[in-house]
């Protein structure tokens, strides 16, 4: 029984941090631009495919540091794509109705999926985790794959880094000002457009990074983005749109629920999370950590 | 009968007649596609009834399509003795029931973006349940759905091949007309008022949530009807029909054609059917072109093609006068 509890908690943590990696960028854009970005799932996949292609080009089995470096490069490339997307699309969406903005990002997701199908095809792709992460730790009776531990550590690192960035750096503080009141920030002479651009680039870079970090152990197919996107949406909404801390906590909570559900009903993976999401939304539609309007932290 | 209705019936009749001419000039592949387009028109109109008619954005319309299609398929395979038209009604109602259950819960608290995401999550749930349920064929779906027969007593008409195509066109024309009547009924106008100013309409004494729930159910019924008619046409129902990419389709058609006009989504569905036919052999290109097209429409021509055409027409008339 102890082992079961350990297994459930560990499984939930792994789900939580993988989802948080995707959700972090999503909640960032929502908090500042007030756009719920469907395309995030698409660019997450672009990051994953890029990482896959780079690792294949390097001959397959890579060391853990190369693996991280590849993920960072994916993040940088997708971040650069973010500049393009912000200038050509997001900037035009500011005066558009919410529903149309939502549909526009949906369209962008379709473009991403189409591009991936054109370049890489529909086949499943898979790569092994780096050698150093391809084993397991034995904690008591619990068997913990090192790659899963790696993902959990990555999730925590990204969370802490984002919190520090937002709370301590000047850019982070500017981003928070714009999130709080963009109109006032503009009156005070801040370059709001530039801060929006920075936000989009960081968010896209996080999507690419998440893709690169999670690429191993995943069957890589154009479907993948949708799966992660839906989970990330849930986390972002439950956490309170725009709150990074909320998303982190929501990921932990939903991860445990999903993990418990997966153990009780192994034939229906993914259902518990959706039921929990619907339930939480009905109890607290504004999210766990927000009071009414979407607010930063 | 008022003039608007007469005009609409004439227009729908012309459209239906044009569809009926397709088998005379095209091969069976094109006829199959035309049948799907006719079905998609009603699917898109049902979505737009919510979006343009009641201000509710649904990202989960595939669940109603799937409800109708699976109900039809299940009856046709397990209980073929039930008359086809009765099955059709039951299948359409299944969408209404699903819409009521979901809408009853979701409309209570959520609105705007939250509502849109809830529809998405709920349809994802429906998709998973279908792929995991033995009675619904799991991931393989239900195959071998026969084309139906209709008739009373010994007078029977087998709707095979092109005859079923005729049935599709006729039933979908009637469904589109019914949707038009609903949109232009007092209820439709009330929903329009709710969309434009929710608070003011509630001050006027309207129970906003109940009317929105009604709109949701009507939309669900017609989407399920489209699914029910689709099942015998493609003769296979797979979980793909409940997938969220299916929910994109009506959005795409409606925005492409123009949401603010009743027939906009119909035009969008037809144009998109042609586009799909043109890019059918190119993997990935279909997704890419529809994505780019949708982006361009949202960013550059928010009124859709029909809105654009009408605007151009008006400008030209003004230039003349």
Coordinates of C-alpha atoms in Angstrom, one line a residue:
Chain A
X1 CA 0.0 0.0 0.0
X2 CA 2.9 2.4 0.8
X3 CA 4.3 1.7 -2.5
X4 CA 1.0 2.5 -4.2
X5 CA 0.9 5.9 -2.5
X6 CA 4.4 6.6 -3.5
X7 CA 3.7 5.6 -7.0
X8 CA 0.6 7.8 -7.2
X9 CA 2.4 10.8 -5.8
X10 CA 5.4 10.3 -8.1
X11 CA 3.2 9.8 -11.1
X12 CA 1.2 12.9 -10.3
X13 CA 4.3 15.0 -9.8
X14 CA 5.6 13.8 -13.2
X15 CA 2.3 14.7 -14.9
X16 CA 2.3 18.0 -13.0
X17 CA 5.7 19.2 -14.0
X18 CA 5.5 18.1 -17.6
X19 CA 2.2 20.0 -17.9
X20 CA 3.6 23.0 -16.0
X21 CA 6.5 23.3 -18.5
X22 CA 3.9 23.8 -21.3
X23 CA 1.5 25.9 -19.2
X24 CA 4.1 28.4 -18.0
X25 CA 4.4 30.2 -21.3
X26 CA 0.7 29.9 -21.9
X27 CA -0.2 31.6 -18.6
X28 CA 2.4 34.3 -19.2
X29 CA 0.9 35.4 -22.5
X30 CA -2.6 35.3 -21.0
X31 CA -1.7 37.3 -18.0
X32 CA -0.1 40.1 -20.1
X33 CA -1.7 40.1 -23.5
X34 CA -5.0 38.6 -22.4
X35 CA -4.9 36.2 -25.4
X36 CA -5.5 32.5 -24.8
X37 CA -2.9 31.2 -27.2
X38 CA -4.0 27.9 -28.8
X39 CA -0.9 28.1 -31.0
X40 CA 1.2 27.4 -27.9
X41 CA 0.6 23.7 -28.4
X42 CA 1.8 24.0 -32.0
X43 CA 5.0 25.8 -31.1
X44 CA 5.6 23.3 -28.3
X45 CA 5.5 20.7 -31.0
X46 CA 7.8 22.7 -33.3
X47 CA 10.3 22.7 -30.4
X48 CA 9.9 19.0 -29.9
X49 CA 10.5 18.2 -33.6
X50 CA 13.4 20.6 -33.8
X51 CA 15.0 18.9 -30.8
X52 CA 14.4 15.5 -32.3
X53 CA 15.9 16.6 -35.6
X54 CA 19.0 18.0 -33.9
X55 CA 19.5 14.9 -31.8
X56 CA 19.1 12.7 -34.8
X57 CA 21.7 14.8 -36.7
X58 CA 24.1 14.4 -33.7
X59 CA 23.8 10.6 -34.1
X60 CA 21.1 9.7 -31.6
X61 CA 22.5 8.9 -28.1
X62 CA 23.5 12.2 -26.6
X63 CA 24.8 13.1 -23.2
X64 CA 22.5 14.9 -20.7
X65 CA 24.3 18.2 -21.2
X66 CA 23.9 18.0 -25.0
X67 CA 20.2 17.1 -24.4
X68 CA 19.7 20.3 -22.3
X69 CA 21.7 22.4 -24.8
X70 CA 19.5 21.1 -27.6
X71 CA 16.4 22.0 -25.7
X72 CA 17.7 25.5 -25.1
X73 CA 18.5 25.9 -28.8
X74 CA 14.9 24.8 -29.6
X75 CA 13.7 27.3 -27.1
X76 CA 15.8 30.1 -28.8
X77 CA 14.5 29.2 -32.3
X78 CA 10.9 29.1 -31.2
X79 CA 11.4 32.3 -29.3
X80 CA 12.6 33.9 -32.5
X81 CA 9.5 32.6 -34.2
X82 CA 7.7 34.4 -31.4
X83 CA 9.0 37.8 -32.7
X84 CA 7.5 37.0 -36.1
X85 CA 4.2 35.9 -34.7
X86 CA 3.9 39.0 -32.4
X87 CA 4.7 41.4 -35.2
X88 CA 2.5 39.9 -37.8
X89 CA -0.4 38.5 -35.8
X90 CA -0.7 39.3 -32.1
X91 CA -0.3 43.0 -32.6
X92 CA -3.4 43.0 -34.8
X93 CA -5.4 41.1 -32.3
X94 CA -5.4 43.7 -29.6
X95 CA -8.5 45.5 -30.8
X96 CA -10.3 42.4 -31.9
X97 CA -13.1 40.7 -30.0
X98 CA -12.0 37.9 -27.6
X99 CA -13.7 35.2 -29.7
X100 CA -12.0 36.3 -32.9
X101 CA -8.6 36.4 -31.1
X102 CA -9.2 32.9 -29.8
X103 CA -10.0 31.7 -33.3
X104 CA -7.0 33.4 -34.8
X105 CA -4.6 31.5 -32.5
X106 CA -6.5 28.3 -33.3
X107 CA -5.8 29.0 -36.9
X108 CA -2.1 29.5 -36.1
X109 CA -2.1 26.1 -34.4
X110 CA -3.4 24.6 -37.6
X111 CA -0.6 26.3 -39.5
X112 CA 1.9 24.8 -37.1
X113 CA 0.4 21.3 -37.4
X114 CA 0.3 21.6 -41.2
X115 CA 3.9 22.7 -41.3
X116 CA 5.0 19.8 -39.1
X117 CA 3.1 17.4 -41.3
X118 CA 4.7 18.9 -44.4
X119 CA 8.2 18.8 -43.1
X120 CA 8.2 15.6 -40.9
X121 CA 5.2 13.6 -42.0
X122 CA 2.7 11.7 -40.0
X123 CA 4.9 8.9 -38.8
X124 CA 5.6 8.4 -35.1
X125 CA 9.1 9.4 -34.1
X126 CA 10.8 8.5 -30.8
X127 CA 14.1 9.0 -29.2
X128 CA 15.6 7.5 -26.1
X129 CA 16.4 9.7 -23.1
X130 CA 20.2 10.5 -22.7
X131 CA 22.2 7.6 -21.3
X132 CA 22.5 9.1 -17.9
X133 CA 18.7 9.5 -17.6
X134 CA 17.9 6.1 -18.9
X135 CA 17.9 4.2 -15.7
X136 CA 15.9 4.2 -12.5
X137 CA 16.4 5.0 -8.9
X138 CA 15.0 2.7 -6.2
X139 CA 13.6 4.7 -3.3
X140 CA 12.4 2.1 -0.9
X141 CA 9.9 0.0 -3.0
X142 CA 9.4 2.8 -5.4
X143 CA 11.0 2.6 -8.8
X144 CA 11.6 6.1 -10.1
X145 CA 12.9 6.5 -13.7
X146 CA 15.6 9.1 -13.7
X147 CA 14.2 10.8 -16.8
X148 CA 11.0 11.5 -14.9
X149 CA 13.0 12.9 -12.0
X150 CA 14.8 15.1 -14.5
X151 CA 11.5 16.4 -15.8
X152 CA 10.3 17.2 -12.3
X153 CA 13.5 19.0 -11.6
X154 CA 13.2 21.0 -14.8
X155 CA 9.6 22.0 -13.9
X156 CA 10.7 23.3 -10.6
X157 CA 13.7 25.1 -12.0
X158 CA 11.6 26.8 -14.7
X159 CA 9.1 27.8 -12.0
X160 CA 11.7 29.3 -9.7
X161 CA 13.4 31.0 -12.6
X162 CA 10.2 32.7 -13.7
X163 CA 9.3 33.8 -10.2
X164 CA 12.7 35.3 -9.7
X165 CA 12.5 37.0 -13.1
X166 CA 9.2 38.5 -12.4
X167 CA 10.0 39.6 -8.8
X168 CA 13.6 40.7 -9.1
X169 CA 14.6 41.8 -12.5
X170 CA 13.7 45.2 -14.0
X171 CA 12.2 43.6 -17.2
X172 CA 10.1 41.4 -15.0
X173 CA 8.8 44.3 -13.0
X174 CA 8.0 46.2 -16.2
X175 CA 6.1 43.1 -17.5
X176 CA 4.1 43.1 -14.2
X177 CA 3.3 46.8 -14.5
X178 CA 1.9 46.3 -18.0
X179 CA 0.0 43.3 -16.9
X180 CA -1.6 45.3 -14.1
X181 CA -2.6 48.3 -16.2
X182 CA -1.3 48.7 -19.8
X183 CA -3.1 51.9 -20.3
X184 CA -1.5 53.6 -17.3
X185 CA 1.9 52.2 -18.2
X186 CA 1.6 53.8 -21.7
X187 CA 0.7 57.1 -20.1
X188 CA 3.8 56.9 -18.0
X189 CA 5.9 56.6 -21.1
X190 CA 6.7 52.9 -21.0
X191 CA 7.2 51.2 -24.4
X192 CA 4.3 48.8 -23.9
X193 CA 4.6 47.3 -27.4
X194 CA 8.2 46.3 -26.6
X195 CA 7.2 44.7 -23.3
X196 CA 4.5 42.8 -25.1
X197 CA 7.1 41.6 -27.6
X198 CA 9.4 40.5 -24.8
X199 CA 6.5 38.6 -23.1
X200 CA 5.6 36.8 -26.3
X201 CA 9.3 35.9 -27.0
X202 CA 9.7 34.5 -23.4
X203 CA 6.4 32.6 -23.7
X204 CA 7.4 31.1 -27.1
X205 CA 10.9 30.2 -25.9
X206 CA 9.3 28.4 -22.9
X207 CA 7.1 26.5 -25.4
X208 CA 10.2 25.5 -27.4
X209 CA 12.1 24.6 -24.3
X210 CA 9.3 22.4 -23.0
X211 CA 9.2 20.7 -26.4
X212 CA 12.9 20.0 -26.3
X213 CA 12.9 18.8 -22.7
X214 CA 9.9 16.5 -23.1
X215 CA 10.8 15.1 -26.5
X216 CA 12.4 11.9 -25.2
X217 CA 10.0 9.2 -24.0
X218 CA 7.2 10.7 -26.1
X219 CA 5.8 9.2 -29.2
X220 CA 6.3 12.3 -31.4
X221 CA 3.4 12.8 -33.7
X222 CA 1.4 15.9 -34.9
X223 CA -1.3 14.9 -32.4
X224 CA 1.0 15.5 -29.4
X225 CA 0.5 19.2 -29.2
X226 CA -3.2 18.9 -28.7
X227 CA -2.9 16.5 -25.8
X228 CA -0.4 18.7 -23.9
X229 CA -2.3 21.9 -24.9
X230 CA -5.5 20.6 -23.4
X231 CA -3.8 19.7 -20.1
X232 CA -2.0 23.0 -20.0
X233 CA -5.3 24.9 -20.6
X234 CA -6.8 23.2 -17.6
X235 CA -3.8 24.1 -15.5
X236 CA -3.9 27.7 -16.6
X237 CA -7.6 28.0 -16.0
X238 CA -7.7 26.3 -12.7
X239 CA -4.7 28.3 -11.5
X240 CA -6.4 31.5 -12.5
X241 CA -5.5 32.8 -15.9
X242 CA -2.2 34.7 -15.9
X243 CA -0.9 33.5 -12.5
X244 CA 2.3 31.5 -12.7
X245 CA 2.1 30.5 -9.1
X246 CA -1.5 29.5 -9.6
X247 CA -0.5 27.4 -12.6
X248 CA 2.2 25.7 -10.6
X249 CA -0.2 24.8 -7.8
X250 CA -3.0 23.8 -10.2
X251 CA -0.6 21.5 -12.0
X252 CA 0.4 19.8 -8.7
X253 CA -3.3 19.4 -7.7
X254 CA -4.5 18.2 -11.1
X255 CA -1.5 15.9 -11.4
X256 CA -2.4 14.1 -8.2
X257 CA -6.1 13.9 -9.2
X258 CA -5.1 12.5 -12.6
X259 CA -2.7 10.0 -11.0
X260 CA -5.3 8.8 -8.5
X261 CA -7.8 8.5 -11.2
X262 CA -5.4 6.6 -13.4
X263 CA -4.8 4.1 -10.6
X264 CA -8.5 3.6 -9.9
X265 CA -9.6 3.5 -13.6
X266 CA -6.6 2.4 -15.6
X267 CA -8.8 1.9 -18.7
X268 CA -9.8 5.5 -19.0
X269 CA -6.6 7.6 -18.9
X270 CA -7.1 11.3 -19.0
X271 CA -10.7 11.3 -17.9
X272 CA -10.2 12.1 -14.3
X273 CA -8.3 15.2 -15.1
X274 CA -11.1 16.5 -17.4
X275 CA -13.8 15.7 -14.8
X276 CA -11.7 17.5 -12.1
X277 CA -11.2 20.4 -14.4
X278 CA -14.9 20.8 -15.1
X279 CA -15.7 20.4 -11.4
X280 CA -13.1 23.0 -10.3
X281 CA -14.3 25.4 -13.0
X282 CA -17.8 25.2 -11.7
X283 CA -16.8 25.8 -8.1
X284 CA -14.3 28.5 -8.8
X285 CA -14.6 29.8 -12.4
X286 CA -12.1 32.6 -11.7
X287 CA -9.4 30.1 -10.7
X288 CA -7.7 29.1 -7.5
X289 CA -5.5 32.2 -6.8
X290 CA -7.3 35.1 -8.4
X291 CA -9.9 37.4 -6.8
X292 CA -12.4 38.1 -9.5
X293 CA -10.5 39.7 -12.4
X294 CA -7.4 38.1 -13.8
X295 CA -4.5 39.6 -11.9
X296 CA -0.8 39.1 -11.9
X297 CA 0.5 36.8 -9.1
Chain B
X1 CA -46.1 34.3 -45.4
X2 CA -43.7 37.3 -45.3
X3 CA -41.4 38.4 -48.1
X4 CA -38.2 37.5 -46.3
X5 CA -39.3 33.9 -45.8
X6 CA -40.4 33.6 -49.4
X7 CA -37.0 35.0 -50.6
X8 CA -35.1 32.6 -48.3
X9 CA -37.2 29.6 -49.5
X10 CA -36.5 30.6 -53.1
X11 CA -32.7 30.9 -52.3
X12 CA -32.7 27.6 -50.4
X13 CA -34.6 25.9 -53.2
X14 CA -32.1 27.2 -55.8
X15 CA -29.2 26.0 -53.7
X16 CA -30.8 22.6 -53.2
X17 CA -31.5 22.3 -56.9
X18 CA -27.9 23.2 -57.7
X19 CA -26.7 20.4 -55.3
X20 CA -29.2 18.0 -57.0
X21 CA -27.5 18.7 -60.4
X22 CA -24.1 17.5 -59.1
X23 CA -24.6 13.8 -59.9
X24 CA -25.6 14.7 -63.5
X25 CA -22.3 16.3 -64.2
X26 CA -19.7 14.8 -61.8
X27 CA -18.3 11.4 -60.9
X28 CA -19.2 9.5 -57.7
X29 CA -16.2 10.9 -55.8
X30 CA -17.4 14.4 -56.3
X31 CA -21.0 13.4 -55.4
X32 CA -19.7 12.0 -52.1
X33 CA -17.9 15.2 -51.4
X34 CA -21.0 17.3 -52.3
X35 CA -23.1 15.2 -49.9
X36 CA -20.6 15.9 -47.1
X37 CA -20.6 19.6 -48.0
X38 CA -24.4 19.7 -47.7
X39 CA -24.1 18.1 -44.3
X40 CA -21.4 20.5 -43.3
X41 CA -23.5 23.4 -44.2
X42 CA -26.1 22.5 -41.5
X43 CA -23.3 21.7 -39.1
X44 CA -21.8 25.1 -39.7
X45 CA -25.2 26.9 -39.5
X46 CA -25.9 25.2 -36.2
X47 CA -22.6 26.4 -34.8
X48 CA -23.2 29.9 -36.1
X49 CA -26.6 29.9 -34.4
X50 CA -24.7 29.9 -31.2
X51 CA -21.8 32.2 -32.2
X52 CA -23.6 34.9 -34.2
X53 CA -27.0 34.2 -32.9
X54 CA -26.5 34.0 -29.1
X55 CA -22.9 35.1 -28.5
X56 CA -21.6 31.7 -27.3
X57 CA -18.4 30.4 -28.7
X58 CA -18.3 26.6 -28.8
X59 CA -15.0 24.7 -29.4
X60 CA -16.7 21.4 -28.8
X61 CA -19.3 21.1 -31.5
X62 CA -17.9 17.8 -32.7
X63 CA -19.5 16.1 -29.6
X64 CA -23.0 16.8 -31.0
X65 CA -22.0 15.6 -34.5
X66 CA -20.6 12.4 -32.8
X67 CA -23.7 11.9 -30.7
X68 CA -25.9 12.0 -33.8
X69 CA -23.6 9.8 -35.9
X70 CA -23.1 7.2 -33.2
X71 CA -26.8 7.0 -32.3
X72 CA -27.7 6.5 -36.0
X73 CA -24.9 3.9 -36.5
X74 CA -25.8 2.0 -33.3
X75 CA -29.5 1.8 -34.3
X76 CA -28.7 0.9 -37.9
X77 CA -26.4 -2.0 -36.8
X78 CA -28.2 -3.3 -33.7
X79 CA -31.8 -2.4 -34.3
X80 CA -32.4 -2.1 -38.1
X81 CA -36.1 -2.8 -37.6
X82 CA -36.6 0.8 -36.2
X83 CA -37.8 3.0 -39.0
X84 CA -35.1 5.3 -40.4
X85 CA -36.9 8.5 -39.9
X86 CA -37.6 7.7 -36.3
X87 CA -33.9 6.9 -35.8
X88 CA -33.1 10.2 -37.3
X89 CA -35.3 12.0 -34.8
X90 CA -33.8 10.1 -31.9
X91 CA -30.3 10.8 -33.1
X92 CA -31.0 14.5 -33.4
X93 CA -32.6 14.5 -29.9
X94 CA -29.5 12.8 -28.5
X95 CA -27.5 15.9 -29.5
X96 CA -30.2 18.0 -27.7
X97 CA -30.0 15.9 -24.6
X98 CA -26.2 16.1 -24.5
X99 CA -26.4 19.9 -25.1
X100 CA -28.8 20.2 -22.3
X101 CA -26.8 18.2 -19.8
X102 CA -23.6 20.1 -20.6
X103 CA -25.2 23.5 -21.0
X104 CA -27.1 23.1 -17.8
X105 CA -23.8 22.7 -15.9
X106 CA -21.6 25.0 -17.9
X107 CA -23.8 28.0 -18.5
X108 CA -24.4 28.2 -14.8
X109 CA -21.0 29.6 -14.0
X110 CA -18.9 30.0 -17.1
X111 CA -19.1 32.6 -19.9
X112 CA -16.8 33.9 -22.6
X113 CA -13.4 32.3 -22.8
X114 CA -14.1 29.9 -19.9
X115 CA -17.2 28.6 -21.6
X116 CA -15.3 28.0 -24.8
X117 CA -12.6 26.0 -23.0
X118 CA -15.2 24.1 -21.1
X119 CA -16.8 23.0 -24.4
X120 CA -13.4 22.0 -25.6
X121 CA -12.7 19.9 -22.4
X122 CA -16.1 18.3 -22.5
X123 CA -15.8 17.3 -26.1
X124 CA -12.4 15.9 -25.3
X125 CA -14.1 13.8 -22.6
X126 CA -16.7 12.6 -25.1
X127 CA -13.9 11.6 -27.5
X128 CA -12.0 9.6 -24.8
X129 CA -15.2 7.9 -23.7
X130 CA -15.9 6.8 -27.3
X131 CA -12.4 5.5 -27.9
X132 CA -12.6 3.4 -24.7
X133 CA -16.2 2.0 -25.0
X134 CA -16.5 -1.5 -26.5
X135 CA -20.1 -0.9 -27.6
X136 CA -19.0 2.0 -29.7
X137 CA -16.2 0.1 -31.4
X138 CA -13.4 1.8 -29.4
X139 CA -10.7 3.4 -31.6
X140 CA -11.9 1.4 -34.7
X141 CA -15.4 2.9 -34.8
X142 CA -18.5 1.3 -36.2
X143 CA -18.3 0.0 -39.7
X144 CA -20.8 -1.4 -42.3
X145 CA -23.6 1.1 -41.7
X146 CA -26.2 0.4 -44.4
X147 CA -27.9 3.0 -46.5
X148 CA -31.5 3.1 -45.1
X149 CA -35.0 2.4 -46.5
X150 CA -37.9 4.6 -45.9
X151 CA -41.6 4.0 -46.4
X152 CA -44.9 3.0 -44.9
X153 CA -46.2 -0.6 -44.9
X154 CA -45.3 -2.4 -48.1
X155 CA -44.4 0.8 -49.9
X156 CA -40.7 1.0 -49.5
X157 CA -38.0 3.1 -51.0
X158 CA -34.5 2.1 -50.7
X159 CA -32.2 5.1 -50.3
X160 CA -29.2 3.7 -52.1
X161 CA -26.4 5.5 -53.9
X162 CA -27.7 8.6 -55.5
X163 CA -31.1 8.3 -53.9
X164 CA -29.5 8.8 -50.5
X165 CA -27.7 11.8 -51.9
X166 CA -31.1 13.3 -52.9
X167 CA -32.3 12.5 -49.4
X168 CA -29.3 14.4 -47.9
X169 CA -29.9 17.4 -50.0
X170 CA -33.6 17.6 -49.3
X171 CA -33.2 17.0 -45.5
X172 CA -30.4 19.4 -45.2
X173 CA -32.3 22.1 -47.1
X174 CA -35.2 21.7 -44.8
X175 CA -32.9 21.8 -41.7
X176 CA -31.3 25.0 -43.0
X177 CA -34.7 26.6 -43.5
X178 CA -35.7 25.5 -40.0
X179 CA -32.6 27.1 -38.6
X180 CA -33.4 30.3 -40.6
X181 CA -36.9 30.4 -39.1
X182 CA -35.5 29.9 -35.6
X183 CA -33.0 32.7 -36.1
X184 CA -35.7 35.1 -37.3
X185 CA -38.3 34.1 -34.7
X186 CA -39.0 36.2 -31.6
X187 CA -36.8 33.8 -29.7
X188 CA -34.0 34.3 -32.2
X189 CA -34.3 38.1 -31.8
X190 CA -34.3 37.8 -28.0
X191 CA -31.1 35.8 -28.2
X192 CA -29.6 38.5 -30.4
X193 CA -30.5 41.0 -27.7
X194 CA -28.8 38.9 -25.1
X195 CA -25.7 38.7 -27.3
X196 CA -25.6 42.5 -27.7
X197 CA -26.3 43.4 -24.1
X198 CA -26.8 40.7 -21.6
X199 CA -27.4 42.9 -18.6
X200 CA -30.0 45.1 -20.2
X201 CA -31.9 42.1 -21.6
X202 CA -32.0 40.6 -18.2
X203 CA -33.4 43.9 -16.8
X204 CA -36.1 43.6 -19.4
X205 CA -37.1 40.4 -17.6
X206 CA -35.5 37.8 -19.8
X207 CA -34.0 34.8 -18.1
X208 CA -30.7 35.0 -19.9
X209 CA -29.3 31.6 -18.9
X210 CA -32.5 29.7 -19.8
X211 CA -32.6 31.3 -23.3
X212 CA -28.9 30.6 -23.8
X213 CA -29.5 27.0 -22.8
X214 CA -32.3 26.7 -25.3
X215 CA -30.0 28.1 -28.0
X216 CA -27.4 25.5 -27.0
X217 CA -29.9 22.7 -27.2
X218 CA -31.3 23.8 -30.6
X219 CA -27.8 24.0 -31.9
X220 CA -27.0 20.6 -30.5
X221 CA -30.1 19.1 -32.1
X222 CA -29.2 20.3 -35.6
X223 CA -25.5 19.4 -35.3
X224 CA -26.5 15.9 -34.2
X225 CA -29.0 15.7 -37.2
X226 CA -26.1 16.5 -39.5
X227 CA -24.1 13.7 -37.8
X228 CA -27.0 11.3 -38.1
X229 CA -27.4 11.9 -41.8
X230 CA -23.6 11.7 -42.3
X231 CA -23.3 8.2 -40.8
X232 CA -25.1 6.2 -43.5
X233 CA -23.4 8.4 -46.2
X234 CA -19.9 7.6 -45.2
X235 CA -21.0 4.1 -43.9
X236 CA -18.4 4.3 -41.1
X237 CA -18.3 6.2 -37.9
X238 CA -15.0 6.6 -36.2
X239 CA -13.9 8.5 -33.1
X240 CA -12.3 11.1 -35.5
X241 CA -15.8 12.6 -35.7
X242 CA -15.6 13.5 -32.0
X243 CA -12.1 14.8 -32.2
X244 CA -11.5 18.4 -31.5
X245 CA -10.2 19.0 -35.0
X246 CA -13.7 18.3 -36.1
X247 CA -14.9 21.1 -33.9
X248 CA -12.7 23.5 -35.9
X249 CA -14.6 22.8 -39.1
X250 CA -17.8 24.8 -38.5
X251 CA -15.7 27.7 -37.1
X252 CA -13.7 27.7 -40.2
X253 CA -16.7 27.5 -42.5
X254 CA -18.6 30.2 -40.7
X255 CA -15.7 32.6 -40.4
X256 CA -14.6 32.1 -44.0
X257 CA -18.1 32.7 -45.3
X258 CA -19.0 35.4 -42.8
X259 CA -20.7 35.0 -39.5
X260 CA -22.9 38.0 -39.5
X261 CA -25.0 36.8 -42.4
X262 CA -27.2 33.8 -42.1
X263 CA -26.0 32.0 -45.2
X264 CA -22.3 33.0 -44.7
X265 CA -21.4 29.6 -43.1
X266 CA -23.1 27.8 -46.0
X267 CA -20.9 29.7 -48.5
X268 CA -17.9 29.0 -46.4
X269 CA -18.6 25.2 -46.3
X270 CA -19.0 25.1 -50.1
X271 CA -15.8 27.1 -50.8
X272 CA -13.9 25.0 -48.2
X273 CA -15.2 21.8 -49.8
X274 CA -13.7 23.0 -53.1
X275 CA -10.4 23.9 -51.5
X276 CA -10.3 20.6 -49.7
X277 CA -10.8 18.8 -53.0
X278 CA -8.0 20.8 -54.6
X279 CA -5.5 20.0 -51.9
X280 CA -6.7 16.5 -51.0
X281 CA -3.5 14.7 -52.2
X282 CA -1.1 16.9 -50.3
X283 CA -0.4 15.9 -46.8
X284 CA -0.3 18.8 -44.3
X285 CA -1.1 21.3 -47.0
X286 CA -4.8 21.1 -46.2
X287 CA -4.2 22.0 -42.5
X288 CA -1.8 24.7 -43.5
X289 CA -4.0 26.3 -46.1
X290 CA -7.1 26.3 -44.0
X291 CA -5.1 27.7 -41.1
X292 CA -3.6 30.5 -43.2
X293 CA -7.0 31.2 -44.8
X294 CA -8.7 31.4 -41.4
X295 CA -5.9 33.8 -40.1
X296 CA -6.3 36.0 -43.1
X297 CA -10.0 36.1 -42.8
X298 CA -9.9 37.0 -39.1
X299 CA -7.2 39.6 -39.5
X300 CA -8.1 41.2 -42.8
X301 CA -11.7 40.4 -43.7
X302 CA -13.6 39.9 -40.4
X303 CA -16.9 40.0 -42.3
X304 CA -15.9 36.9 -44.3
X305 CA -16.3 36.4 -48.0
X306 CA -20.0 37.1 -48.0
X307 CA -19.6 40.3 -46.0
X308 CA -16.8 41.3 -48.4
X309 CA -19.0 40.6 -51.5
X310 CA -21.9 42.5 -50.1
X311 CA -19.7 45.4 -49.3
X312 CA -18.2 45.5 -52.7
X313 CA -21.7 45.3 -54.3
X314 CA -22.9 48.1 -52.2
X315 CA -19.9 50.4 -53.0
X316 CA -20.5 49.7 -56.7
X317 CA -24.1 50.6 -56.4
X318 CA -23.3 53.8 -54.6
X319 CA -20.7 54.6 -57.3
X320 CA -23.4 54.1 -60.0
X321 CA -26.0 56.2 -58.2

